[in-house]
Coordinates of C-alpha atoms in Angstrom, one line a residue:
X1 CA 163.2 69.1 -115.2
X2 CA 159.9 70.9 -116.3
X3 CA 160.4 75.1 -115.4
X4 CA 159.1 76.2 -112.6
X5 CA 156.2 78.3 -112.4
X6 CA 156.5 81.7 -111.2
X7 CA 154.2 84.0 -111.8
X8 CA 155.0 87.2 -110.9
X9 CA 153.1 88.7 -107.9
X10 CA 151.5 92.5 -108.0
X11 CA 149.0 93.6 -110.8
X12 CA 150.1 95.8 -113.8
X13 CA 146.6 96.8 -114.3
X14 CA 146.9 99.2 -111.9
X15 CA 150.3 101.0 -113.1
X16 CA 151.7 103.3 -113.3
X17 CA 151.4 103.5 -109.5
X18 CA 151.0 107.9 -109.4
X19 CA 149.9 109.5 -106.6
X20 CA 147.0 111.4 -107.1
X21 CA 147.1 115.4 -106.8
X22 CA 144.3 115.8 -104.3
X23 CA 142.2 113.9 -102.5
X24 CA 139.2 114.6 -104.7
X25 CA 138.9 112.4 -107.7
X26 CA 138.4 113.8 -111.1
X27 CA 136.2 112.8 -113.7
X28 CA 137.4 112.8 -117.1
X29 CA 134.8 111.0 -119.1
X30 CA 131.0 111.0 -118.9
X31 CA 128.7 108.6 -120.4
X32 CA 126.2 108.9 -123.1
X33 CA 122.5 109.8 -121.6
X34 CA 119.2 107.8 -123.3
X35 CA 116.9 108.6 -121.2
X36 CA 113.7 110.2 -121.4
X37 CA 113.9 113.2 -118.5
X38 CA 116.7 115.7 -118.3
X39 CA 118.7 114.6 -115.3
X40 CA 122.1 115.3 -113.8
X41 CA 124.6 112.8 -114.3
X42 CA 126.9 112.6 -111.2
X43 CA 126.6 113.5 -107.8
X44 CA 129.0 113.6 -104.3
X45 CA 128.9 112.1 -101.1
X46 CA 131.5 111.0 -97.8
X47 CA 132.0 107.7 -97.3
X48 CA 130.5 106.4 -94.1
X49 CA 131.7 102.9 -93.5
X50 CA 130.9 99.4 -94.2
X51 CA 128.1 97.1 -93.2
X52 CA 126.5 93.6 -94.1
X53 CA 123.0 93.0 -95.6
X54 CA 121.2 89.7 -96.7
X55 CA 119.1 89.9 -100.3
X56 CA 117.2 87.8 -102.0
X57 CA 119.5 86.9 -104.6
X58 CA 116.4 87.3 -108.3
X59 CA 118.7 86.5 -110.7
X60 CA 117.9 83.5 -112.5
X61 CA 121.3 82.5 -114.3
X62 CA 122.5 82.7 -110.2
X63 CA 123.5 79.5 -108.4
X64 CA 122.3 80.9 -104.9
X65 CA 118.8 81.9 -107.5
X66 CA 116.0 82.3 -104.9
X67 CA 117.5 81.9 -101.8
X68 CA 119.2 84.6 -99.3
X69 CA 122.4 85.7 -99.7
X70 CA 124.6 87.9 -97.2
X71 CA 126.6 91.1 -99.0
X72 CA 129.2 93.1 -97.8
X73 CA 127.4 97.0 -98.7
X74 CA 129.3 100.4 -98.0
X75 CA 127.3 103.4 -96.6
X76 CA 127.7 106.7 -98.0
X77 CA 126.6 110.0 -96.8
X78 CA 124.6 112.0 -99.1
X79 CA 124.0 115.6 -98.4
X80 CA 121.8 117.4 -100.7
X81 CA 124.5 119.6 -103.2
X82 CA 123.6 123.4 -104.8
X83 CA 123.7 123.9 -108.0
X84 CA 125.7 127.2 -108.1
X85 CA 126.2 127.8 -111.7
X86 CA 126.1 126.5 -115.6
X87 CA 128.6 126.4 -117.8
X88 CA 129.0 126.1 -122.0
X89 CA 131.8 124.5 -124.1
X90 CA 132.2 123.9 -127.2
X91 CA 133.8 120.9 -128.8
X92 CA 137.1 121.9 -130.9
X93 CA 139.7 120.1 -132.4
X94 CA 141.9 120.8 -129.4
X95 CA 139.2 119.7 -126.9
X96 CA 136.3 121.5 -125.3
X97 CA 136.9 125.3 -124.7
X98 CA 134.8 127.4 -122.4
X99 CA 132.2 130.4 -124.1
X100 CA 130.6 131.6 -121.2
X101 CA 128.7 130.9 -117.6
X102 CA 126.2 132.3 -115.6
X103 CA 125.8 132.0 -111.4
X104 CA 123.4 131.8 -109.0
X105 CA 122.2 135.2 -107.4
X106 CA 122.5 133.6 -103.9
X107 CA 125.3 131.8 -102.9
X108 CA 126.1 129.6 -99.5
X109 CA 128.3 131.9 -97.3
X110 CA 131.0 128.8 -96.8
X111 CA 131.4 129.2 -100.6
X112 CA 133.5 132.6 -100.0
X113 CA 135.6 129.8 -98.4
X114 CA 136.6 128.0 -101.4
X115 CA 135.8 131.2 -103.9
X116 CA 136.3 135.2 -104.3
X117 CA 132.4 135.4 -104.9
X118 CA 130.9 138.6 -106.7
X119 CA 129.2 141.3 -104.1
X120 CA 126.4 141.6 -106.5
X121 CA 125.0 139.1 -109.6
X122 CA 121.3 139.8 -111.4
X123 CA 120.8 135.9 -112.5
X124 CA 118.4 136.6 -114.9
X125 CA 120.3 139.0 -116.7
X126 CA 123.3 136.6 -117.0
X127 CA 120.9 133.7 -118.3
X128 CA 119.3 136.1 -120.4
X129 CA 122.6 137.0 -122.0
X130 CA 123.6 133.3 -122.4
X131 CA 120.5 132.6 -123.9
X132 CA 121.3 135.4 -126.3
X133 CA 124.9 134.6 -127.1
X134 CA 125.9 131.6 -126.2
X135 CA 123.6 129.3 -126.6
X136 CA 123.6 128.8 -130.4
X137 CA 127.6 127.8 -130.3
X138 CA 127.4 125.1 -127.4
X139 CA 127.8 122.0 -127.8
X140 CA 127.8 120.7 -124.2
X141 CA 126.1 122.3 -121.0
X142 CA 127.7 121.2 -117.3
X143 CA 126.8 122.5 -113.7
X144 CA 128.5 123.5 -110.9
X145 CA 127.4 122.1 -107.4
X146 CA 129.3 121.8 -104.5
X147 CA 128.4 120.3 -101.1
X148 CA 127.2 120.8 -97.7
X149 CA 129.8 119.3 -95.3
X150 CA 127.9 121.0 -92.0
X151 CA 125.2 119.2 -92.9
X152 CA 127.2 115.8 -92.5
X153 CA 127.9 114.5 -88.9
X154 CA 130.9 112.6 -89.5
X155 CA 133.1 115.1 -91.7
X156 CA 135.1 118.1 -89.7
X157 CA 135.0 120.1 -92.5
X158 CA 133.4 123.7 -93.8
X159 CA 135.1 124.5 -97.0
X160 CA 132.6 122.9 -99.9
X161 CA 133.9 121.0 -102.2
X162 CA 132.6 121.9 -106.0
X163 CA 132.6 120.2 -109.1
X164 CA 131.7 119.7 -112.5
X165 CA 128.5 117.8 -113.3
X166 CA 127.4 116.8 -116.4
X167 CA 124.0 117.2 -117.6
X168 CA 121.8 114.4 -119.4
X169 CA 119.5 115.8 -122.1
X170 CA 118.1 115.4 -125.1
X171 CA 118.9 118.7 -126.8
X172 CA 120.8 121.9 -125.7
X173 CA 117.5 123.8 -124.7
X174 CA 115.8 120.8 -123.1
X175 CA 118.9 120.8 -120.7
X176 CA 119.4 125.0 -120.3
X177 CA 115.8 125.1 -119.3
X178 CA 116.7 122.1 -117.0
X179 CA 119.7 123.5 -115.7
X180 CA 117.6 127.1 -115.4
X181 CA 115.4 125.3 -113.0
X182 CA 117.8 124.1 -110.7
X183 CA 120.2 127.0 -110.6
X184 CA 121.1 127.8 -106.8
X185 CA 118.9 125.6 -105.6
X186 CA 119.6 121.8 -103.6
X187 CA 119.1 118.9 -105.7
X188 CA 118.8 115.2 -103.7
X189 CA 120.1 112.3 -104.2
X190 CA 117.0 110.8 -105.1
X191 CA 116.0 113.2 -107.9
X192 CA 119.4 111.6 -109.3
X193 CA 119.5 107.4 -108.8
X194 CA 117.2 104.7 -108.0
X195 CA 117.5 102.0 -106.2
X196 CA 118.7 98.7 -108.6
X197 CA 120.9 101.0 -110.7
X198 CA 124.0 100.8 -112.0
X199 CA 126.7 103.5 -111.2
X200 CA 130.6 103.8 -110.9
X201 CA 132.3 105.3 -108.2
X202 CA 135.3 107.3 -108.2
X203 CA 137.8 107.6 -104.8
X204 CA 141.0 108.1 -104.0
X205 CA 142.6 105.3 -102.5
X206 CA 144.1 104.9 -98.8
X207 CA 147.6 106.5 -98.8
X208 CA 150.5 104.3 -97.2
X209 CA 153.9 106.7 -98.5
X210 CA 157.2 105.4 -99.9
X211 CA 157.0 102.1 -99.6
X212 CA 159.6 99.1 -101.0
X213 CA 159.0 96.4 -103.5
X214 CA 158.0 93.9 -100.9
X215 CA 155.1 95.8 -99.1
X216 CA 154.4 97.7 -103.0
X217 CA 154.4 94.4 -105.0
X218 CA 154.4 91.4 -103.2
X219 CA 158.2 90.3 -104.3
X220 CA 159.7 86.9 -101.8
X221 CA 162.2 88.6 -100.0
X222 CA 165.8 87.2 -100.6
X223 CA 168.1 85.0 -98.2
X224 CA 169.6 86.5 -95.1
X225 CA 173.1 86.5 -96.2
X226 CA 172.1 88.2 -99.9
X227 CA 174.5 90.6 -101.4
X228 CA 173.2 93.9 -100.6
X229 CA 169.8 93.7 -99.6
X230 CA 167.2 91.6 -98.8
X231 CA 164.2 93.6 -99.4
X232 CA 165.0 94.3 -103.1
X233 CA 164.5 92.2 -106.5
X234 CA 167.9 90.1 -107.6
X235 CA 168.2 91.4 -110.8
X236 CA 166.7 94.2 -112.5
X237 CA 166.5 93.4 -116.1
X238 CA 169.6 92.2 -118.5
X239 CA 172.1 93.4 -120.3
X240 CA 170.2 93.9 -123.7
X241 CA 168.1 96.8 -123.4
X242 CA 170.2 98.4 -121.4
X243 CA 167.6 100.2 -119.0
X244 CA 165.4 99.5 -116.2
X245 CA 161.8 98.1 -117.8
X246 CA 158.9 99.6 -116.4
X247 CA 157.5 96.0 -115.3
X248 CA 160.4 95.5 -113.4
X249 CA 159.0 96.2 -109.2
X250 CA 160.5 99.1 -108.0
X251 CA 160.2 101.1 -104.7
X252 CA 157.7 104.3 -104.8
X253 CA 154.5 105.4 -104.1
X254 CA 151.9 103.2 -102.4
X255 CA 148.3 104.2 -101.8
X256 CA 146.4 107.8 -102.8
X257 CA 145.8 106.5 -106.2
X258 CA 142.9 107.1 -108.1
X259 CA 140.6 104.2 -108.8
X260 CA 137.3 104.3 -110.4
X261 CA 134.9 100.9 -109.6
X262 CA 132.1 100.3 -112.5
X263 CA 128.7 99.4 -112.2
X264 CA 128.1 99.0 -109.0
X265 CA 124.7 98.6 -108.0
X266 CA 122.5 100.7 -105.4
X267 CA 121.3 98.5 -103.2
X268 CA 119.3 101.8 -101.0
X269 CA 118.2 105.0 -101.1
X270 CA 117.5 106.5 -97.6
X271 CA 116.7 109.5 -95.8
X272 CA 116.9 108.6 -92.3
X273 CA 120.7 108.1 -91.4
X274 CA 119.1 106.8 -87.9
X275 CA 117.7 103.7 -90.2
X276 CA 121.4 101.9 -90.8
X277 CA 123.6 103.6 -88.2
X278 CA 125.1 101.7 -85.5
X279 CA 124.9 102.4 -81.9
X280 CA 128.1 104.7 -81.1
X281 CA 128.3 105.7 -85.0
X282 CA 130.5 104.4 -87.9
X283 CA 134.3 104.0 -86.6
X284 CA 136.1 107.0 -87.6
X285 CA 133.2 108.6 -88.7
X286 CA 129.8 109.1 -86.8
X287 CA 126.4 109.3 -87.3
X288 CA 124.6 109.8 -90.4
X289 CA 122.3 112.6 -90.2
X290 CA 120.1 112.6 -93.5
X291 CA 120.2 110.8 -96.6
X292 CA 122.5 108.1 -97.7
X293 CA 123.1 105.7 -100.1
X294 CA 124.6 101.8 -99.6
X295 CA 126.0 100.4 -102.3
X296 CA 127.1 96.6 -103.0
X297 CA 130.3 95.8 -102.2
X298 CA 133.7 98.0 -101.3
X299 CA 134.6 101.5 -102.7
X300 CA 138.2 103.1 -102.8
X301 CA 138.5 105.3 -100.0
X302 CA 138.9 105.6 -96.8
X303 CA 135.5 106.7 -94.1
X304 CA 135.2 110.7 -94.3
X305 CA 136.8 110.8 -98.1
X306 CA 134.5 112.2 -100.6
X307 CA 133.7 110.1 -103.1
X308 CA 131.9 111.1 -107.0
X309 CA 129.2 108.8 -108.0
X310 CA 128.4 109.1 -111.7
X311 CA 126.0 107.2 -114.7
X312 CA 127.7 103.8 -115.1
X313 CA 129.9 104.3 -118.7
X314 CA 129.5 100.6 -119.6
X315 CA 126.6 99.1 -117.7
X316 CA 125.5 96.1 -118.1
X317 CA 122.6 94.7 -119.7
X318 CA 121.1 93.4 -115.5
X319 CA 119.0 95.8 -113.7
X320 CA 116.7 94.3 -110.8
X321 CA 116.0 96.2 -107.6
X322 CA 117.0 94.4 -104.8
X323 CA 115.3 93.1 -102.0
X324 CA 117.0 93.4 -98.8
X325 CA 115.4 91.5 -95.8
X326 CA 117.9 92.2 -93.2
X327 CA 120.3 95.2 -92.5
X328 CA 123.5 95.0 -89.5
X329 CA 123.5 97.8 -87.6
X330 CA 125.5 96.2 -85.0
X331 CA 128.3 98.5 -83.2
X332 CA 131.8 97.9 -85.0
X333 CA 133.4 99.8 -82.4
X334 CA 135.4 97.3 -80.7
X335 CA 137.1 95.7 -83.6

């Protein structure tokens, strides 16, 4: 008899299965900037919720070329972030290490939340002295911005979040003199992206707990009168090596894990929330006050979970701004 095919069930490309350590994604790589005008590279939003949009599908190699197409689009709330700071590494054989920083003179009073901020800072005499010092040894310039949560409807939140941001330039001065500019003041999401472009999107997932390798992996559950259990995997690995292979499906961790989607493409840049908001608001969220961003297709978070959008690291060689002839803003409250 020919063997029968099995396949095992559950994707490896997502091991190890780690729960992340906060609810904040990290960025640990940043692409390469080309382009012409100094720019931040990243920015932060809340996830809104989902909605449906028909576009005119302009791609020629396309089967569905020409006509209208429906696509499922997530909303995401984009409060304009403050660039509180800039800081210089240089590159070592051990990594980057930090040389110095400089803050913003003003700060946003919620910041004290998250911080222990100084009583006093003179600006210009800490970017005078970075200029001075610093600058020569750099080899890579970032800001820090954090967000606005009061300014967003849906999140119950007053504690900014703040991260790294990496800067896109062409030389080190080009990008302190950019980064000079924009020091403790609000930078939009509009100065960042355009619509058409590429980005990836960085979440942390939905968390479900400890969960078994049925619900975890997908595994056929074994018959009723099975030795043991029922819920677990017959056998876990032979004799010869004598230890328990990592590709064997074993209870543990399900959901919160970090997940990163590339190039996904910006379907709209808004500034009225009013414009794709449903009557009654998004379903655990609300309405969406300001500026916003929908994006094609799902990201990995839940509604209310900040998300990192970032330059797309591998793009691909298709750029076309989209043309959306219809937008659902039809109330998802009863589902």
């Amino acid at each position: 008899m020919p063997r029968r095919h099995a396949p095992r069930r559950g994707s490896l490309g997502y091991s190890p299965r780690k729960r992340a350590k906060s609810p904040r994604a990290c960025i640990r790589n940043w692409p390469e900037y080309e382009g012409e005008e100094p720019t931040l590279l990243g920015f932060m939003g809340y996830k809104a919720g989902m909605t449906h949009v028909f576009v005119q599908e302009e791609r020629d190699y396309s089967p569905w070329s020409g006509q209208e197409i429906m696509r499922a689009a997530t909303i995401i709330d984009l409060p304009p972030v403050v660039v509180a700071g800039i800081r210089g590494y240089k590159l070592t054989s051990y990594g980057f290490e930090s040389l110095g920083e400089c803050w913003a003179s003003d700060f946003n009073p919620d910041l004290n939340r998250l911080l222990t901020l100084p009583k006093e800072t003179d600006a210009e005499k800490s970017l005078k002295q970075f200029e001075e010092n610093v600058l020569s040894k750099v080899d890579v310039l970032r800001a820090f911005a954090h967000t606005q949560p009061r300014l967003v409807g849906g999140v119950p939140q007053k504690k900014p979040d703040l991260s790294e941001i990496a800067l896109g330039y062409s030389s080190i001065e080009e990008g302190f003199e950019f980064a000079k500019e924009l020091l403790g003041k609000e930078v939009h999401a509009r100065d960042v992206f355009k619509e058409g472009q590429q980005i990836d999107v960085l979440g942390v997932t939905k968390g479900k707990g400890f969960q078994g390798p049925v619900k975890r992996w997908g595994i056929k559950k074994l018959q009723h009168k099975s030795r043991k259990a029922v819920r677990a995997v017959g056998c876990i690995g032979p004799w010869t090596p004598t230890r328990v292979m990592w590709t064997v499906p074993r209870a543990g961790q399900m959901g919160f894990h970090q997940r990163t989607e590339y190039n996904k493409v910006i379907l709209k840049l808004g500034e009225k929330g009013e414009e794709i908001t449903p009557l009654g608001g998004f379903v655990r969220y609300g309405l969406i006050k300001g500026e916003y961003m929908m994006v094609d297709g799902s990201i990995p978070c839940p509604p209310r979970r900040l998300v990192f959008i970032r330059y797309a690291i591998r793009p691909k060689n298709i750029e076309t701004k989209p043309n959306i002839t219809y937008i659902s803003v039809e109330s998802k409250q009863g589902d």
